[in-house]
PDB file of C-alpha atoms and ligand atoms in Angstrom:
ATOM      1  CA  MET K   1      49.989  61.791 -37.892  1.00  0.00           C
ATOM      2  CA  TYR K   2      49.363  59.790 -40.910  1.00  0.00           C
ATOM      3  CA  ASP K   3      47.588  56.288 -40.936  1.00  0.00           C
ATOM      4  CA  PHE K   4      47.484  54.856 -44.115  1.00  0.00           C
ATOM      5  CA  LYS K   5      45.762  51.309 -44.253  1.00  0.00           C
ATOM      6  CA  PRO K   6      47.364  49.072 -46.775  1.00  0.00           C
ATOM      7  CA  ALA K   7      44.089  46.454 -46.634  1.00  0.00           C
ATOM      8  CA  ALA K   8      43.670  45.225 -50.080  1.00  0.00           C
ATOM      9  CA  ALA K   9      44.635  42.095 -51.101  1.00  0.00           C
ATOM     10  CA  ASP K  10      43.576  42.554 -55.063  1.00  0.00           C
ATOM     11  CA  PRO K  11      46.899  44.187 -56.712  1.00  0.00           C
ATOM     12  CA  ALA K  12      44.582  46.565 -58.368  1.00  0.00           C
ATOM     13  CA  GLU K  13      43.227  48.106 -55.121  1.00  0.00           C
ATOM     14  CA  LEU K  14      46.180  47.962 -53.357  1.00  0.00           C
ATOM     15  CA  TYR K  15      48.148  50.396 -55.809  1.00  0.00           C
ATOM     16  CA  ARG K  16      45.155  52.212 -55.869  1.00  0.00           C
ATOM     17  CA  GLY K  17      45.384  52.953 -52.429  1.00  0.00           C
ATOM     18  CA  LEU K  18      49.110  53.250 -52.535  1.00  0.00           C
ATOM     19  CA  LEU K  19      48.961  55.776 -55.103  1.00  0.00           C
ATOM     20  CA  GLY K  20      46.379  57.834 -53.100  1.00  0.00           C
ATOM     21  CA  ALA K  21      48.351  57.890 -50.546  1.00  0.00           C
ATOM     22  CA  ALA K  22      51.349  58.529 -52.120  1.00  0.00           C
ATOM     23  CA  ASP K  23      49.572  61.701 -53.847  1.00  0.00           C
ATOM     24  CA  ALA K  24      48.038  62.852 -50.475  1.00  0.00           C
ATOM     25  CA  LEU K  25      51.603  62.946 -48.666  1.00  0.00           C
ATOM     26  CA  THR K  26      53.531  64.667 -51.847  1.00  0.00           C
ATOM     27  CA  ALA K  27      50.891  66.902 -53.252  1.00  0.00           C
ATOM     28  CA  GLY K  28      52.324  70.673 -52.845  1.00  0.00           C
ATOM     29  CA  GLU K  29      55.411  69.545 -51.247  1.00  0.00           C
ATOM     30  CA  PRO K  30      58.444  70.518 -53.067  1.00  0.00           C
ATOM     31  CA  ASP K  31      60.942  69.214 -51.048  1.00  0.00           C
ATOM     32  CA  ALA K  32      61.911  66.079 -53.169  1.00  0.00           C
ATOM     33  CA  VAL K  33      63.813  63.991 -49.985  1.00  0.00           C
ATOM     34  CA  ALA K  34      61.070  64.465 -47.990  1.00  0.00           C
ATOM     35  CA  ASN K  35      58.806  63.130 -50.508  1.00  0.00           C
ATOM     36  CA  MET K  36      61.087  60.428 -51.298  1.00  0.00           C
ATOM     37  CA  ALA K  37      61.481  59.301 -47.905  1.00  0.00           C
ATOM     38  CA  ASN K  38      57.736  59.409 -47.245  1.00  0.00           C
ATOM     39  CA  VAL K  39      57.160  57.159 -50.263  1.00  0.00           C
ATOM     40  CA  ALA K  40      59.776  54.770 -48.993  1.00  0.00           C
ATOM     41  CA  ALA K  41      57.874  54.406 -45.934  1.00  0.00           C
ATOM     42  CA  LEU K  42      55.109  53.649 -48.018  1.00  0.00           C
ATOM     43  CA  LEU K  43      56.104  51.415 -50.151  1.00  0.00           C
ATOM     44  CA  TRP K  44      57.526  49.323 -47.295  1.00  0.00           C
ATOM     45  CA  GLU K  45      53.929  49.636 -45.580  1.00  0.00           C
ATOM     46  CA  PHE K  46      51.915  48.886 -48.401  1.00  0.00           C
ATOM     47  CA  LEU K  47      53.920  46.331 -50.141  1.00  0.00           C
ATOM     48  CA  PRO K  48      54.360  42.497 -48.542  1.00  0.00           C
ATOM     49  CA  ASP K  49      57.526  40.426 -48.673  1.00  0.00           C
ATOM     50  CA  LEU K  50      60.170  42.999 -49.461  1.00  0.00           C
ATOM     51  CA  ASN K  51      63.686  43.202 -47.807  1.00  0.00           C
ATOM     52  CA  TRP K  52      64.375  46.821 -49.519  1.00  0.00           C
ATOM     53  CA  ALA K  53      62.498  49.656 -50.911  1.00  0.00           C
ATOM     54  CA  GLY K  54      63.677  53.272 -52.150  1.00  0.00           C
ATOM     55  CA  PHE K  55      65.128  55.355 -54.535  1.00  0.00           C
ATOM     56  CA  TYR K  56      68.303  56.044 -56.618  1.00  0.00           C
ATOM     57  CA  ARG K  57      68.453  59.354 -57.865  1.00  0.00           C
ATOM     58  CA  VAL K  58      70.253  60.624 -61.180  1.00  0.00           C
ATOM     59  CA  ALA K  59      73.398  62.764 -59.890  1.00  0.00           C
ATOM     60  CA  SER K  60      77.012  63.555 -61.002  1.00  0.00           C
ATOM     61  CA  THR K  61      79.822  61.326 -60.298  1.00  0.00           C
ATOM     62  CA  LYS K  62      81.904  62.610 -56.960  1.00  0.00           C
ATOM     63  CA  ASP K  63      84.413  64.309 -59.159  1.00  0.00           C
ATOM     64  CA  GLY K  64      81.788  65.634 -61.520  1.00  0.00           C
ATOM     65  CA  GLY K  65      81.631  63.532 -64.253  1.00  0.00           C
ATOM     66  CA  ALA K  66      78.995  62.202 -66.247  1.00  0.00           C
ATOM     67  CA  ASN K  67      75.624  60.815 -64.665  1.00  0.00           C
ATOM     68  CA  GLU K  68      75.410  57.833 -62.175  1.00  0.00           C
ATOM     69  CA  LEU K  69      72.760  56.692 -60.002  1.00  0.00           C
ATOM     70  CA  VAL K  70      73.358  57.710 -56.096  1.00  0.00           C
ATOM     71  CA  LEU K  71      71.569  56.279 -53.097  1.00  0.00           C
ATOM     72  CA  GLY K  72      68.744  57.918 -52.172  1.00  0.00           C
ATOM     73  CA  PRO K  73      65.713  57.617 -49.116  1.00  0.00           C
ATOM     74  CA  PHE K  74      65.104  53.885 -48.630  1.00  0.00           C
ATOM     75  CA  VAL K  75      63.731  51.552 -46.166  1.00  0.00           C
ATOM     76  CA  GLY K  76      66.086  48.217 -46.044  1.00  0.00           C
ATOM     77  CA  ARG K  77      69.934  47.479 -45.024  1.00  0.00           C
ATOM     78  CA  PRO K  78      72.737  50.059 -45.924  1.00  0.00           C
ATOM     79  CA  ALA K  79      73.075  49.525 -49.780  1.00  0.00           C
ATOM     80  CA  CYS K  80      75.463  50.280 -52.189  1.00  0.00           C
ATOM     81  CA  ILE K  81      75.826  54.038 -52.948  1.00  0.00           C
ATOM     82  CA  ARG K  82      76.484  54.855 -56.244  1.00  0.00           C
ATOM     83  CA  ILE K  83      76.113  52.612 -59.424  1.00  0.00           C
ATOM     84  CA  PRO K  84      76.288  53.423 -63.063  1.00  0.00           C
ATOM     85  CA  PHE K  85      74.197  53.310 -65.677  1.00  0.00           C
ATOM     86  CA  GLY K  86      74.227  50.258 -67.382  1.00  0.00           C
ATOM     87  CA  LYS K  87      75.237  48.368 -64.160  1.00  0.00           C
ATOM     88  CA  GLY K  88      72.705  45.972 -62.233  1.00  0.00           C
ATOM     89  CA  VAL K  89      69.169  46.007 -62.493  1.00  0.00           C
ATOM     90  CA  CYS K  90      69.054  49.593 -61.018  1.00  0.00           C
ATOM     91  CA  GLY K  91      71.770  50.799 -63.825  1.00  0.00           C
ATOM     92  CA  ALA K  92      69.798  48.599 -66.676  1.00  0.00           C
ATOM     93  CA  ALA K  93      66.627  50.543 -65.742  1.00  0.00           C
ATOM     94  CA  ALA K  94      67.981  53.708 -65.972  1.00  0.00           C
ATOM     95  CA  GLU K  95      69.945  53.182 -69.249  1.00  0.00           C
ATOM     96  CA  SER K  96      67.006  51.330 -70.737  1.00  0.00           C
ATOM     97  CA  ARG K  97      64.183  53.672 -69.456  1.00  0.00           C
ATOM     98  CA  ALA K  98      62.163  50.648 -69.010  1.00  0.00           C
ATOM     99  CA  ALA K  99      61.174  48.614 -66.059  1.00  0.00           C
ATOM    100  CA  GLN K 100      63.152  45.955 -64.871  1.00  0.00           C
ATOM    101  CA  LEU K 101      61.117  42.875 -63.494  1.00  0.00           C
ATOM    102  CA  VAL K 102      63.684  40.373 -62.291  1.00  0.00           C
ATOM    103  CA  ALA K 103      62.229  37.006 -60.963  1.00  0.00           C
ATOM    104  CA  ASP K 104      65.684  35.324 -60.085  1.00  0.00           C
ATOM    105  CA  VAL K 105      68.258  38.383 -59.296  1.00  0.00           C
ATOM    106  CA  HIS K 106      71.238  35.476 -59.425  1.00  0.00           C
ATOM    107  CA  ALA K 107      70.468  34.682 -63.008  1.00  0.00           C
ATOM    108  CA  PHE K 108      70.448  38.614 -64.112  1.00  0.00           C
ATOM    109  CA  PRO K 109      73.707  39.659 -65.355  1.00  0.00           C
ATOM    110  CA  GLY K 110      75.867  41.967 -63.486  1.00  0.00           C
ATOM    111  CA  HIS K 111      73.312  41.907 -60.461  1.00  0.00           C
ATOM    112  CA  ILE K 112      74.707  44.011 -57.610  1.00  0.00           C
ATOM    113  CA  ALA K 113      73.783  42.234 -54.385  1.00  0.00           C
ATOM    114  CA  CYS K 114      73.303  44.726 -51.728  1.00  0.00           C
ATOM    115  CA  ASP K 115      71.322  42.403 -49.472  1.00  0.00           C
ATOM    116  CA  ALA K 116      72.399  38.746 -49.688  1.00  0.00           C
ATOM    117  CA  ALA K 117      68.719  37.990 -48.695  1.00  0.00           C
ATOM    118  CA  SER K 118      67.210  39.449 -52.094  1.00  0.00           C
ATOM    119  CA  GLN K 119      65.750  36.941 -54.368  1.00  0.00           C
ATOM    120  CA  SER K 120      63.745  39.028 -56.969  1.00  0.00           C
ATOM    121  CA  GLU K 121      63.837  42.539 -57.736  1.00  0.00           C
ATOM    122  CA  LEU K 122      61.720  45.202 -59.525  1.00  0.00           C
ATOM    123  CA  VAL K 123      63.254  48.542 -60.641  1.00  0.00           C
ATOM    124  CA  VAL K 124      61.203  51.360 -62.364  1.00  0.00           C
ATOM    125  CA  PRO K 125      62.606  54.512 -63.832  1.00  0.00           C
ATOM    126  CA  VAL K 126      61.126  57.667 -63.099  1.00  0.00           C
ATOM    127  CA  LEU K 127      61.056  59.961 -66.243  1.00  0.00           C
ATOM    128  CA  ARG K 128      60.669  64.071 -66.424  1.00  0.00           C
ATOM    129  CA  GLY K 129      60.486  64.940 -70.097  1.00  0.00           C
ATOM    130  CA  GLY K 130      61.459  61.754 -71.339  1.00  0.00           C
ATOM    131  CA  GLU K 131      64.937  61.816 -69.212  1.00  0.00           C
ATOM    132  CA  VAL K 132      65.326  59.310 -66.234  1.00  0.00           C
ATOM    133  CA  ILE K 133      65.915  61.232 -62.827  1.00  0.00           C
ATOM    134  CA  ALA K 134      65.817  58.428 -60.502  1.00  0.00           C
ATOM    135  CA  VAL K 135      64.478  54.863 -60.253  1.00  0.00           C
ATOM    136  CA  ILE K 136      62.195  53.147 -57.677  1.00  0.00           C
ATOM    137  CA  ASP K 137      63.864  49.697 -56.524  1.00  0.00           C
ATOM    138  CA  LEU K 138      61.791  47.233 -54.936  1.00  0.00           C
ATOM    139  CA  ASP K 139      63.918  43.822 -53.562  1.00  0.00           C
ATOM    140  CA  SER K 140      62.164  40.793 -52.047  1.00  0.00           C
ATOM    141  CA  PRO K 141      63.481  37.762 -50.205  1.00  0.00           C
ATOM    142  CA  SER K 142      61.072  35.759 -51.982  1.00  0.00           C
ATOM    143  CA  PRO K 143      62.052  34.759 -55.839  1.00  0.00           C
ATOM    144  CA  ALA K 144      59.457  35.779 -58.209  1.00  0.00           C
ATOM    145  CA  ARG K 145      57.989  37.976 -55.998  1.00  0.00           C
ATOM    146  CA  PHE K 146      56.958  40.853 -58.288  1.00  0.00           C
ATOM    147  CA  THR K 147      54.158  40.396 -60.917  1.00  0.00           C
ATOM    148  CA  GLU K 148      53.495  42.881 -64.176  1.00  0.00           C
ATOM    149  CA  ALA K 149      50.568  43.918 -61.887  1.00  0.00           C
ATOM    150  CA  ASP K 150      53.490  45.309 -59.582  1.00  0.00           C
ATOM    151  CA  ALA K 151      55.346  46.764 -62.602  1.00  0.00           C
ATOM    152  CA  ASP K 152      52.028  48.761 -63.819  1.00  0.00           C
ATOM    153  CA  GLY K 153      51.752  49.809 -59.938  1.00  0.00           C
ATOM    154  CA  ILE K 154      55.084  51.073 -59.703  1.00  0.00           C
ATOM    155  CA  THR K 155      54.997  52.555 -63.039  1.00  0.00           C
ATOM    156  CA  ALA K 156      51.913  54.625 -62.072  1.00  0.00           C
ATOM    157  CA  LEU K 157      53.725  55.769 -59.202  1.00  0.00           C
ATOM    158  CA  ALA K 158      56.882  56.726 -60.901  1.00  0.00           C
ATOM    159  CA  THR K 159      54.332  59.053 -63.283  1.00  0.00           C
ATOM    160  CA  LEU K 160      52.783  60.534 -59.980  1.00  0.00           C
ATOM    161  CA  LEU K 161      56.425  61.256 -58.818  1.00  0.00           C
ATOM    162  CA  SER K 162      57.891  62.814 -61.730  1.00  0.00           C
ATOM    163  CA  ASP K 163      57.581  66.337 -60.926  1.00  0.00           C
ATOM    164  CA  ARG K 164      57.622  65.588 -56.881  1.00  0.00           C
ATOM    165  CA  ILE K 165      60.992  64.435 -56.616  1.00  0.00           C
TER     166      ILE K 165
HETATM  167  N1  SME Z 201      70.496  45.032 -56.840  1.00  0.00           N
HETATM  168  C1  SME Z 201      70.301  46.226 -57.312  1.00  0.00           C
HETATM  169  C2  SME Z 201      71.669  47.396 -56.082  1.00  0.00           C
HETATM  170  C3  SME Z 201      70.602  48.067 -55.591  1.00  0.00           C
HETATM  171  S1  SME Z 201      70.186  47.193 -54.004  1.00  0.00           S
HETATM  172  O1  SME Z 201      69.258  46.203 -54.535  1.00  0.00           O
HETATM  173  C4  SME Z 201      69.369  48.110 -52.741  1.00  0.00           C
HETATM  174  C5  SME Z 201      70.956  46.047 -58.713  1.00  0.00           C
HETATM  175  O2  SME Z 201      71.339  44.962 -59.274  1.00  0.00           O
HETATM  176  O3  SME Z 201      71.045  47.057 -59.469  1.00  0.00           O
END
């Protein structure tokens, strides 16, 4: 049994705990789906006030065309399966290879509403060798839920996962 305790109110401490748990769960495990599934569960357990937490992976289109984002392991309501690069918050993160911290999703051009409850969003690309291989997506029902501390913490998580997913 795994019993990680998200105890801290201080973001730096919270993310130290989250990263330690993610490291412990994914170290030495080569299965990307298992690692993404466990990390989605950890995000859900550690971070308050979320309505969706999970991954989109970079993969080819259904007809074998150029890459797009394809839904990966997550916690939350069923979500859109395929997102082209450049579309919505996730596609913007994938295309720019930069974190997207969105205080009000309704003000974000092209935001894709998978769950009408979502008000704010943080999407961080996972890079390997400079190429984006996935994005980590967090949604909240509260406006402006995410801070720079969250972006830094999730970016550190993305770095940890670079060769584990
Ligand atoms: N809102 C995202 C789509 C993914 S769902 O939030 C899970 C976007 O605009 O890219």
